[in-house]
Coordinates of C-alpha atoms and ligand atoms in Angstrom, one line a residue:
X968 CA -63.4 1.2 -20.1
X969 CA -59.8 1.0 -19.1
X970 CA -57.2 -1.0 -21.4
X971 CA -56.5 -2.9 -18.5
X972 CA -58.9 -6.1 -18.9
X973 CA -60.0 -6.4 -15.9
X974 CA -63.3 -8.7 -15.5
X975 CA -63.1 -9.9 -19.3
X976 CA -61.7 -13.2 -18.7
X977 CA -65.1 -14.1 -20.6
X978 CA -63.3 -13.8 -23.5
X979 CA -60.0 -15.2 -22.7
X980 CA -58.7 -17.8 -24.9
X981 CA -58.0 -20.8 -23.3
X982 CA -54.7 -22.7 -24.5
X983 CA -55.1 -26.2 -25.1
X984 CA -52.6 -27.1 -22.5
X985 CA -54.3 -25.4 -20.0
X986 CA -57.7 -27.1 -20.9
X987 CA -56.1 -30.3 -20.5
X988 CA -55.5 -29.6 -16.9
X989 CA -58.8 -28.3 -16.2
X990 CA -61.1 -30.4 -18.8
X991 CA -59.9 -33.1 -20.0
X992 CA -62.8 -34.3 -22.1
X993 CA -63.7 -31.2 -24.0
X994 CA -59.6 -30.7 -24.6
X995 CA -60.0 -34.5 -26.6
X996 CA -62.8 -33.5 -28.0
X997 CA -61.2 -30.2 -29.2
X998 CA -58.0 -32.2 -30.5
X999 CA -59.4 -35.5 -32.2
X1000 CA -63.0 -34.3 -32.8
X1001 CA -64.7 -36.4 -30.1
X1002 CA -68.4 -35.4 -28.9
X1003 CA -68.3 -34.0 -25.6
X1004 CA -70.2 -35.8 -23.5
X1005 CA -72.3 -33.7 -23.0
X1006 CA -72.7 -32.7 -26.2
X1007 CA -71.4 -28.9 -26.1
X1008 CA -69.4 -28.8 -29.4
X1009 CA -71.3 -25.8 -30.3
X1010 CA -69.9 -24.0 -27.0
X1011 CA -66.2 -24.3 -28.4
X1012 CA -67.0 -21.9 -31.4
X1013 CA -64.8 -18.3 -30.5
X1014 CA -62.7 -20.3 -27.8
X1015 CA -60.4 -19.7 -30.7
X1016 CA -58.7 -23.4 -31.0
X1017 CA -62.3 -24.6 -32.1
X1018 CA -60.5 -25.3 -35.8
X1019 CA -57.6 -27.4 -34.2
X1020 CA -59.1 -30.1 -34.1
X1021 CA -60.0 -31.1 -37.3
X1022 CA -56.1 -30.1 -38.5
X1023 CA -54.9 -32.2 -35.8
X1024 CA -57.1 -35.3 -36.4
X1025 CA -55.8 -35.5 -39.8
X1026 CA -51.8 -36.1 -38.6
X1027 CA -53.1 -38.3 -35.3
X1028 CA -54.2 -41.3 -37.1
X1029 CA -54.6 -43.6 -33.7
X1030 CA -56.4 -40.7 -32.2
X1031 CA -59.4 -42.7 -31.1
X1032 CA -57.1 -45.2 -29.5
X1033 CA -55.7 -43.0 -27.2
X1034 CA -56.2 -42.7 -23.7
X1035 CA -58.6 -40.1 -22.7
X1036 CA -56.7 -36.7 -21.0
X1037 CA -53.4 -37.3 -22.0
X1038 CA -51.5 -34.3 -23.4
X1039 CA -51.0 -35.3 -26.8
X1040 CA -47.1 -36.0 -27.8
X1041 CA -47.8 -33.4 -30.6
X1042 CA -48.0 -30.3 -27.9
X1043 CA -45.2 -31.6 -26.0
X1044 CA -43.0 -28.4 -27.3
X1045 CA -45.8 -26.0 -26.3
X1046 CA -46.6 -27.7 -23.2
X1047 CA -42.2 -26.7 -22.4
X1048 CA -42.9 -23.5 -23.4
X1049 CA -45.6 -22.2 -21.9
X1050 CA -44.0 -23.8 -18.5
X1051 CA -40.7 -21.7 -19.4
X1052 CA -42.8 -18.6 -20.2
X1053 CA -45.3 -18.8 -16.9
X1054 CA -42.1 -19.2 -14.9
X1055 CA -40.9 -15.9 -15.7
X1056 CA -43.9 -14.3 -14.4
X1057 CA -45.7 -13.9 -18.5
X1058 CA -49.2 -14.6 -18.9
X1059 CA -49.6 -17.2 -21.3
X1060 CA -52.5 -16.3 -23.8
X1061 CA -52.5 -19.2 -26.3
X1062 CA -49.9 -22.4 -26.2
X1063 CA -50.2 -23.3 -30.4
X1064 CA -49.6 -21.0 -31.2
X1065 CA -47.6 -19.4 -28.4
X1066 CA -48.8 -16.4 -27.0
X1067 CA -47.6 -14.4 -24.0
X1068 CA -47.6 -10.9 -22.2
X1069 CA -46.1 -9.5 -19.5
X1070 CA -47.5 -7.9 -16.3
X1071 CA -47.0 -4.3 -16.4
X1072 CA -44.6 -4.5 -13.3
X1073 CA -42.3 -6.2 -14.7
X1074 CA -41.0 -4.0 -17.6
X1075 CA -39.7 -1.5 -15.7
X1076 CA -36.4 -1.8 -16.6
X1077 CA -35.3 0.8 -19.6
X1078 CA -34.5 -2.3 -21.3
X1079 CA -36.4 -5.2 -21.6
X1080 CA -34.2 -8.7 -20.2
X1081 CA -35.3 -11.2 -23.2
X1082 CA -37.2 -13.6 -20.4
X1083 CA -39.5 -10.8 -20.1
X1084 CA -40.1 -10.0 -23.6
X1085 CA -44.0 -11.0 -24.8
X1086 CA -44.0 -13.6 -27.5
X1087 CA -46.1 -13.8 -30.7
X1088 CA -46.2 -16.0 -32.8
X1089 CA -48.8 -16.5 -35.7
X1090 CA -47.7 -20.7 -36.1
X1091 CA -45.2 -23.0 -35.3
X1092 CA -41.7 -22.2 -34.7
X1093 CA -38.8 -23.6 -36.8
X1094 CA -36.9 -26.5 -35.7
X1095 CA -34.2 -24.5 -33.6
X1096 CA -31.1 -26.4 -36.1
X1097 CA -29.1 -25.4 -38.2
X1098 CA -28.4 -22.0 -37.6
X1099 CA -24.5 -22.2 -39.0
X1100 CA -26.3 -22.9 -42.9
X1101 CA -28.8 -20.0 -42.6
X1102 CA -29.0 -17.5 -45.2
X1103 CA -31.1 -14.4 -46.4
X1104 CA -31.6 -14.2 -49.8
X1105 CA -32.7 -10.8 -51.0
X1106 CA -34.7 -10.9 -54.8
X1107 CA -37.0 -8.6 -56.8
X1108 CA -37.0 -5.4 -58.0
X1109 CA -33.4 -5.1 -57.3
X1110 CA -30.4 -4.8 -59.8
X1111 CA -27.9 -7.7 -57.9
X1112 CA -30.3 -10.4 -56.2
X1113 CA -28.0 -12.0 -53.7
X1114 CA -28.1 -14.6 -51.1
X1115 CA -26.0 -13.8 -47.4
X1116 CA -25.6 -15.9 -45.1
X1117 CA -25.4 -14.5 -41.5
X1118 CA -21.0 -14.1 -41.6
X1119 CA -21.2 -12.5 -45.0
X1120 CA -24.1 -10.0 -43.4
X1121 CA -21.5 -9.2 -40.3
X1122 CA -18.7 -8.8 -42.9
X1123 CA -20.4 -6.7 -45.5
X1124 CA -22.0 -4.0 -43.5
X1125 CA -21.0 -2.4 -40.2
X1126 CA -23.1 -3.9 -36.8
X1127 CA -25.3 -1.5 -35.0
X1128 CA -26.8 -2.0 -31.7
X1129 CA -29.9 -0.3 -30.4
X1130 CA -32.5 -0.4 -28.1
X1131 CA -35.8 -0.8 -30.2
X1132 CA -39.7 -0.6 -29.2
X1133 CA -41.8 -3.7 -30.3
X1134 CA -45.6 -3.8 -29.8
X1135 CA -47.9 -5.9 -31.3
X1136 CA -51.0 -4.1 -33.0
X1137 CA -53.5 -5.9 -30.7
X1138 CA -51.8 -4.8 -27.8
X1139 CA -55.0 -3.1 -25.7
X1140 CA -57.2 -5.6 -27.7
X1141 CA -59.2 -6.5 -24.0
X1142 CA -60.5 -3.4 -24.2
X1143 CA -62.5 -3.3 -26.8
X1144 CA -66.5 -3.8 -26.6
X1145 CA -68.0 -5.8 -28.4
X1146 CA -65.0 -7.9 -27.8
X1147 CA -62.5 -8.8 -31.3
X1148 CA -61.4 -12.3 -31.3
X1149 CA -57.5 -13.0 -31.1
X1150 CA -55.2 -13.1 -28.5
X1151 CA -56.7 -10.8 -25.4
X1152 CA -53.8 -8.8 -24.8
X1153 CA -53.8 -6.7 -22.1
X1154 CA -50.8 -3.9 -21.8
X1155 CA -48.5 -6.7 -22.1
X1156 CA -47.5 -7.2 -25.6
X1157 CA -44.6 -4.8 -25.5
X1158 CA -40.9 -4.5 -24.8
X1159 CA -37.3 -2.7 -25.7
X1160 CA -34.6 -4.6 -25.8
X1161 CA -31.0 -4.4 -27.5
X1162 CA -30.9 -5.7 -31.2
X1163 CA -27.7 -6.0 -33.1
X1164 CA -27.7 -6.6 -36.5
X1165 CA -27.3 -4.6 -39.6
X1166 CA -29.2 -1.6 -41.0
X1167 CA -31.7 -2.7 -43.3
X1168 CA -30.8 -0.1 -45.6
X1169 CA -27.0 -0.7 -45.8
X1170 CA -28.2 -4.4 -46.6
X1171 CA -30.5 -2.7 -50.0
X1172 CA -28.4 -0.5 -50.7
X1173 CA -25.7 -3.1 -51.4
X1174 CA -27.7 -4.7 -53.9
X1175 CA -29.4 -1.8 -55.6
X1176 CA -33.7 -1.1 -55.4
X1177 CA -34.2 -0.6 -59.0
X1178 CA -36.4 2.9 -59.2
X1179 CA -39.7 0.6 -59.4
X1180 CA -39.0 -0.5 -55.6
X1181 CA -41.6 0.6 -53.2
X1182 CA -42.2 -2.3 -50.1
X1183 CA -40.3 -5.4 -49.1
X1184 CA -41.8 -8.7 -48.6
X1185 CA -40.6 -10.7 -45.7
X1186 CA -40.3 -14.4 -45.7
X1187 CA -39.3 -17.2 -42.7
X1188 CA -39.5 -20.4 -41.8
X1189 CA -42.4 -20.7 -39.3
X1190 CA -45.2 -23.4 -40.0
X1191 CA -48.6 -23.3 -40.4
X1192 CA -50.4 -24.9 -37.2
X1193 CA -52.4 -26.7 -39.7
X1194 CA -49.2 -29.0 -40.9
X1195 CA -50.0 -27.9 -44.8
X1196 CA -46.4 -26.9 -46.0
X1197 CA -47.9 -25.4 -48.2
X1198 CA -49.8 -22.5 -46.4
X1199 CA -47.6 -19.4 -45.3
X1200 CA -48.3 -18.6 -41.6
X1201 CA -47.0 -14.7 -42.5
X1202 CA -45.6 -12.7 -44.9
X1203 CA -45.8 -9.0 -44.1
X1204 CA -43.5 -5.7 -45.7
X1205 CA -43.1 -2.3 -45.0
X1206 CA -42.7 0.7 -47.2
X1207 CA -39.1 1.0 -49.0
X1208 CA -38.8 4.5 -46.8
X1209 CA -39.1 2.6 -43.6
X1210 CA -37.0 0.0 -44.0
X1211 CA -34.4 3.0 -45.2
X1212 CA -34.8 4.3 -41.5
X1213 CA -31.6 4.0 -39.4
X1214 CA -33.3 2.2 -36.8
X1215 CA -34.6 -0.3 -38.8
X1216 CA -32.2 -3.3 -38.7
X1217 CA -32.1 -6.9 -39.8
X1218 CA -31.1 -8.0 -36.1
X1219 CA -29.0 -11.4 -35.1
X1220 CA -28.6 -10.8 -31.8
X1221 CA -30.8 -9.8 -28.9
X1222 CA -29.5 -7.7 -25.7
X1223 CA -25.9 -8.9 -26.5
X1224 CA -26.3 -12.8 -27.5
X1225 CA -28.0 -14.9 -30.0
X1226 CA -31.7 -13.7 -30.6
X1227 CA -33.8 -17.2 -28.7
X1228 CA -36.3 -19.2 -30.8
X1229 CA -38.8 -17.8 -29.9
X1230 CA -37.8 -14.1 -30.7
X1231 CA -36.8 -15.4 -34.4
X1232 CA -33.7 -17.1 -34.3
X1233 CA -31.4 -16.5 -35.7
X1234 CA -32.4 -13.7 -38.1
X1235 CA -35.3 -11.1 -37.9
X1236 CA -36.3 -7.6 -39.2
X1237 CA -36.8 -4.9 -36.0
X1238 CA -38.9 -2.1 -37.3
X1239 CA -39.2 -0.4 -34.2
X1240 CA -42.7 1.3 -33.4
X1241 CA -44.7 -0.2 -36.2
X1242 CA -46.9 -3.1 -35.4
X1243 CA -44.8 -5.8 -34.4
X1244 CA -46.0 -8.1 -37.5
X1245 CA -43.5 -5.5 -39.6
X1246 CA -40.7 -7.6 -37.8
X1247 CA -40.8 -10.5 -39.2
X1248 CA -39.0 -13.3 -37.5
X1249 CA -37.2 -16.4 -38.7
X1250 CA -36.3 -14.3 -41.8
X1251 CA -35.0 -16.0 -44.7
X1252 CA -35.6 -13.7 -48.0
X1253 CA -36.6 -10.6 -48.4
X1254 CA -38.5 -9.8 -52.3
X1255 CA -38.3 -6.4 -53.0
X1256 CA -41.8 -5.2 -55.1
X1257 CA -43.3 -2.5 -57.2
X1258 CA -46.5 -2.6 -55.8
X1259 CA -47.6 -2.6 -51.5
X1260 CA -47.4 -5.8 -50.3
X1261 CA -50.3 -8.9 -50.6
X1262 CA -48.5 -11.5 -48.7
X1263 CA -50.6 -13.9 -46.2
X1264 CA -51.7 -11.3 -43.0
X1265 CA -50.9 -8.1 -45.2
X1266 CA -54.6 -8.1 -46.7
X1267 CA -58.4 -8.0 -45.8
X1268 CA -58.7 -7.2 -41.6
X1269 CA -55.3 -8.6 -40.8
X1270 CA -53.3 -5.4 -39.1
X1271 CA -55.3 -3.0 -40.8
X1272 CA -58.3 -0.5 -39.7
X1273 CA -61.3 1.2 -41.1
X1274 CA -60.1 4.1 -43.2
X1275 CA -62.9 5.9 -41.9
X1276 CA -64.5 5.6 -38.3
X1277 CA -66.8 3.2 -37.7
X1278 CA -69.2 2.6 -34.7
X1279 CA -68.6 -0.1 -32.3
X1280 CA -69.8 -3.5 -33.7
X1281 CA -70.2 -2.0 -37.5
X1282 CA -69.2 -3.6 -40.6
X1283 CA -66.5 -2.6 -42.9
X1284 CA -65.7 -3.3 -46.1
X1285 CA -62.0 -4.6 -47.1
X1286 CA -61.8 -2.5 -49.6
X1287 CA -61.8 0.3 -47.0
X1288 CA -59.6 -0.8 -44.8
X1289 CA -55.8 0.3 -44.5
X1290 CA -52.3 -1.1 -43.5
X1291 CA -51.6 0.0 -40.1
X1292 CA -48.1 2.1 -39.9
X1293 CA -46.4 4.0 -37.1
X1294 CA -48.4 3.0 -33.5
X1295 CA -50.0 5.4 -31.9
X1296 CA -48.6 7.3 -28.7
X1297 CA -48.7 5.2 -25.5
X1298 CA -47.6 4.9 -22.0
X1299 CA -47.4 2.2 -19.3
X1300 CA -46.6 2.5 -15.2
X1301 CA -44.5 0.0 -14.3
X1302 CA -44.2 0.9 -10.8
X1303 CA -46.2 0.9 -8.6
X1304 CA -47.7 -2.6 -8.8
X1305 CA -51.5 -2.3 -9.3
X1306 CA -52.9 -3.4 -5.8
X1307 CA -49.8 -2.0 -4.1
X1308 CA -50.5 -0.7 -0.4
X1309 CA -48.6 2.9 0.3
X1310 CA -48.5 4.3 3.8
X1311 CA -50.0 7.8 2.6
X1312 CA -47.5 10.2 4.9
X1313 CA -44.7 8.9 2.3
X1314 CA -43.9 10.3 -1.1
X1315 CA -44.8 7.5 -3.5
X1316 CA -42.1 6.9 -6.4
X1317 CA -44.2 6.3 -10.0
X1318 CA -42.6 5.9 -13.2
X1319 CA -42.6 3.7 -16.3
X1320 CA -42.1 4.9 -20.6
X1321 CA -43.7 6.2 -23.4
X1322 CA -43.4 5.9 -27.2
X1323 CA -45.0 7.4 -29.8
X1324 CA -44.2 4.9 -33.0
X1325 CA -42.0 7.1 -35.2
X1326 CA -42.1 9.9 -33.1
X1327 CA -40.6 11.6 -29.7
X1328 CA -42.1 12.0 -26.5
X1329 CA -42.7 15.3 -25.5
X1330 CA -45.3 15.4 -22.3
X1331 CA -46.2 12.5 -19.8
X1332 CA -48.7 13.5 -17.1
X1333 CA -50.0 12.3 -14.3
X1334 CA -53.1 11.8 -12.4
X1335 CA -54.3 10.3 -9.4
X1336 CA -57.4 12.2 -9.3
X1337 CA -59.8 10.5 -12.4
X1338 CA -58.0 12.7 -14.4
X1339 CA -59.5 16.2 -12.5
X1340 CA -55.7 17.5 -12.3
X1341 CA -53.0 16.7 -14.4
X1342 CA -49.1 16.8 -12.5
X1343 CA -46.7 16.9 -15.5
X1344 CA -43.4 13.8 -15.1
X1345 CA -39.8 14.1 -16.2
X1346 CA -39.6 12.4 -19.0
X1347 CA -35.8 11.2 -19.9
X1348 CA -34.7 11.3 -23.9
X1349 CA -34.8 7.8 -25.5
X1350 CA -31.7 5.6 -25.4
X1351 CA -31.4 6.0 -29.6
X1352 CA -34.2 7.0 -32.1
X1353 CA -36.4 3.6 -31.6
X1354 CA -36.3 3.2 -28.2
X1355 CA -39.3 4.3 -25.5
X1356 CA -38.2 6.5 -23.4
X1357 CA -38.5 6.0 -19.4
X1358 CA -40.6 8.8 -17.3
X1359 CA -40.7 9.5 -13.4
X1360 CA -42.8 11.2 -10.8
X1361 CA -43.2 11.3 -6.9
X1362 CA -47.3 11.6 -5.2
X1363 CA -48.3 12.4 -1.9
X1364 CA -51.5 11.5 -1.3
X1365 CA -54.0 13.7 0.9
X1366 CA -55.1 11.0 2.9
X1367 CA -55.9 7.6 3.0
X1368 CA -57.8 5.4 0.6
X1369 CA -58.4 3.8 -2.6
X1370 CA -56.8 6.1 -6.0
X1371 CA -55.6 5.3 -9.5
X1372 CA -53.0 6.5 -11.1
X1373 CA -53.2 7.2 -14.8
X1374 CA -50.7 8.5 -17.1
X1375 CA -51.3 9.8 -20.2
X1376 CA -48.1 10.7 -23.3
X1377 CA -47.7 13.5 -25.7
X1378 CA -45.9 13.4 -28.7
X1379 CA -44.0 15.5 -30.3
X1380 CA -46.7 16.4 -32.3
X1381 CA -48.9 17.7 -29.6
X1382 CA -51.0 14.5 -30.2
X1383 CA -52.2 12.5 -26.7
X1384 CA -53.6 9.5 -25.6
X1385 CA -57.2 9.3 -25.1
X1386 CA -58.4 8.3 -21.7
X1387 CA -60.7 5.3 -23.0
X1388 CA -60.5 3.0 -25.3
X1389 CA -60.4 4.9 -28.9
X1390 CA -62.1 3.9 -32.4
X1391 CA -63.3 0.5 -32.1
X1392 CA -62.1 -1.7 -35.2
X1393 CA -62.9 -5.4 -36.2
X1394 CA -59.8 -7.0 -34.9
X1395 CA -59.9 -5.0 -31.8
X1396 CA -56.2 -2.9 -32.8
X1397 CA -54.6 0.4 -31.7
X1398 CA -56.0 0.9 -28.0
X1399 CA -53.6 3.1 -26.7
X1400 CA -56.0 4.4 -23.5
X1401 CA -53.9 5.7 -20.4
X1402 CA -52.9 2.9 -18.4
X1403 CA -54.2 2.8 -14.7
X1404 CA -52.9 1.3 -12.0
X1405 CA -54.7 1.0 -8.3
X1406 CA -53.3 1.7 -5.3
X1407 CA -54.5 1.9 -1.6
X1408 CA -53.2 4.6 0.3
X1409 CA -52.8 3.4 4.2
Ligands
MTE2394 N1 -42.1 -15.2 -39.0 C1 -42.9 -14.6 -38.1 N2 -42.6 -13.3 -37.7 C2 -43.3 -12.7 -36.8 C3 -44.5 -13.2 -36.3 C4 -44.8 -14.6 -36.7 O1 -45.8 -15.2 -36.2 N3 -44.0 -15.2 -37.6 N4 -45.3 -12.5 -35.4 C5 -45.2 -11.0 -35.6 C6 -45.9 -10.3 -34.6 S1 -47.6 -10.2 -34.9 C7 -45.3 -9.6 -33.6 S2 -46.1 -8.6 -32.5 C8 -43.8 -9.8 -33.4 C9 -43.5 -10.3 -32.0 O2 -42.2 -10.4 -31.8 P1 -41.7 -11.2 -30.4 O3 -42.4 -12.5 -30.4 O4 -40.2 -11.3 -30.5 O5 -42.1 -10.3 -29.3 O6 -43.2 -10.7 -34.3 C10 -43.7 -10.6 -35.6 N5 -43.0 -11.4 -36.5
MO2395 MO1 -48.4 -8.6 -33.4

């Protein structure tokens, strides 16, 4: 019932790193297409790396040479990785491709230090070279097609630098029942950090959106897990009016240096409270169309939701699904700690933010009674337009023993958060339930 995932570590992915510390065997079997020994291939159906291995057989000719349990030379980069993410304190989700979250706790600062920003990736990351020769070339229904590179960009158009909200559209995903399959995000998968760059709109504006113009189409440099150069891990657009917003940037640097790989170096789009698949990393061209977007992950289930409700478990039709746009209001504690002990004859300090996609936060309550009274929070104003906005509150509790807190946001158009987990939908999306955090009063 809460978006918190407790108990569903049934469904957890497992990353294949991870699986070749715990079992060996089944990770071989998994890469090079071995039989188990005991014969459970069936069992890795829904583990979600179940189609790895044939992909990965094909490019590992001496596969059934190799020694059993080794971490294959081929997940060396992942296997850095997801040590330099778990040492940060993320939760590692999936290791090819990388997937991470981070605790609630830990994004408590109004803006988000890059270590502790989650990472999503659809496929492989570019080879981190060649930075210097990178350039964005902008085609399309526009009257001057033009190529930058990234000094022309900082020439051309004036830098702005804002603290913007990214969340992934499966953010909440654990909560769903039946379970969707992807990554099993928890509250992790979001953050506010700093991005410099240009605004998008300066950037289209400079070359002129012929009058057909209505999305962009983002392209970059990632690679299909699969190793077919052919296949496009993502391509996803938003709506010519978004990408006119002020806060909507083609970034180049994050919280004051250069934007790390794995955030999309060295160019990305930041279309702050849209699913984070609207900020396409990597970027190298943008295509400006006459018609919504049909680029790989913009179609079919992929970040979009019935158009109509459905009940949990139902079928949908693709034809009745739609793009999702602005996320839905939300709100995280991020102190306390869940599990934090509090000696109950001191005021207790809670706080944490709210955002509302393209819209303000009005209202953040509190409750550490089930929800039976409400205490209204002092919410602050965000940083800029894009940014969540941090809120505060002080408990005493009536005596000792075990209490949640929950907090629930209002935005600006008098619209809440629901306590449990809204509208199921096949790829498990959009769960913005109050957040609850335990604590035992002592
Ligand atoms: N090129 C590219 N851009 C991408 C992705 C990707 O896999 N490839 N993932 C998207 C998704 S689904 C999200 S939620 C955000 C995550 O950004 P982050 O990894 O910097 O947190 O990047 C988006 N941009
Ligand atoms: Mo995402």
């Amino acid at each position: 019932m809460s978006n918190q995932g407790h108990g569903r570590n049934f469904n957890r992915e497992r990353g294949l790193i991870e699986l070749y510390g715990t079992d060996p065997e089944r990770a071989d079997a998994i890469v090079f297409g071995r039989k188990t020994p005991l014969g459970r291939r069936g069992f890795l159906k829904g583990v979600g790396l179940s189609s790895l291995g044939a992909a990965l057989g094909a490019t590992i000719p001496f596969a059934a040479y190799m020694p059993s349990g080794l971490v294959p030379v081929a997940f060396a980069d992942e296997a850095n990785w997801v040590r330099e993410l778990s040492d940060t304190g993320l939760t590692v989700l999936n290791d090819r491709p990388i997937n991470a979250e981070t605790p609630a706790h830990l994004l408590n600062d109004s803006v988000t230090p890059n270590h502790l920003h989650f990472v999503r990736n659809n496929g492989l990351m570019p080879e981190g070279n060649g930075n210097q020769k990178w350039t964005l070339s902008i085609d399309g229904e526009v009257m001057r097609p033009t190529t930058f590179s990234i000094a022309d960009l900082k020439r051309n158009f004036r830098p702005v630098k804002k603290a913007l909200l990214l969340e992934c559209g499966g953010n909440g995903r654990a909560g769903y029942n039946p379970p969707a399959r992807g990554n099993q995000w928890t509250t992790g998968a979001v953050a506010n950090a700093y991005w410099t760059g240009v605004r998008y709109s300066d950037v289209l504006n400079a070359v002129g959106p012929k009058p057909t113009a209505i999305y962009t189409a983002h392209y970059s440099s990632d690679r299909h897990p699969s190793g077919d150069p052919d296949k496009v891990v993502i391509s996803r657009g938003i709506p010519i009016a978004k990408a006119m917003k002020s806060d909507t940037i083609i970034a180049f640097e994050m919280n004051g240096g250069p934007i790390p790989l794995t955030h999309g170096a060295p160019l990305r789009v930041v279309a702050p409270g849209w699913p984070g698949s609207a900020s396409q990393k990597w970027l190298n061209r943008i295509s400006i169309r006459d018609q919504v977007h049909d680029g790989t992950k913009m179609t079919g289930k992929s970040y979009r939701v019935p158009d109509q409700p459905i009940p949990p478990g139902g079928e949908v039709n693709n034809l009745d699904m739609r793009i999702i746009e602005a996320m839905p209001v939300k709100s995280l504690i991020t102190r306390p700690e869940t599990g934090y002990h509090h000696k109950h004859r001191e005021t207790m300090q809670i706080g944490g933010h709210a955002w509302a996609g393209d819209r303000i936060i009005t209202k953040v309550e509190v409750s550490i009674d089930f929800g039976a009274t409400w205490r209204r929070a002092r919410v602050e104003g965000p940083l800029n337009r894009g940014s969540w906005q941090d809120w505060s509150s002080a408990f005493k509790f009536p005596k000792p023993g075990y209490y949640e807190l929950w907090a629930r946001a209002t935005d600006n158009e008098g619209v809440a958060q629901p306590m449990l987990v809204p509208g199921w939908n096949p790829r498990g999306y959009l769960n913005n339930s109050t957040h609850r955090v335990a604590v035992t009063a002592i």
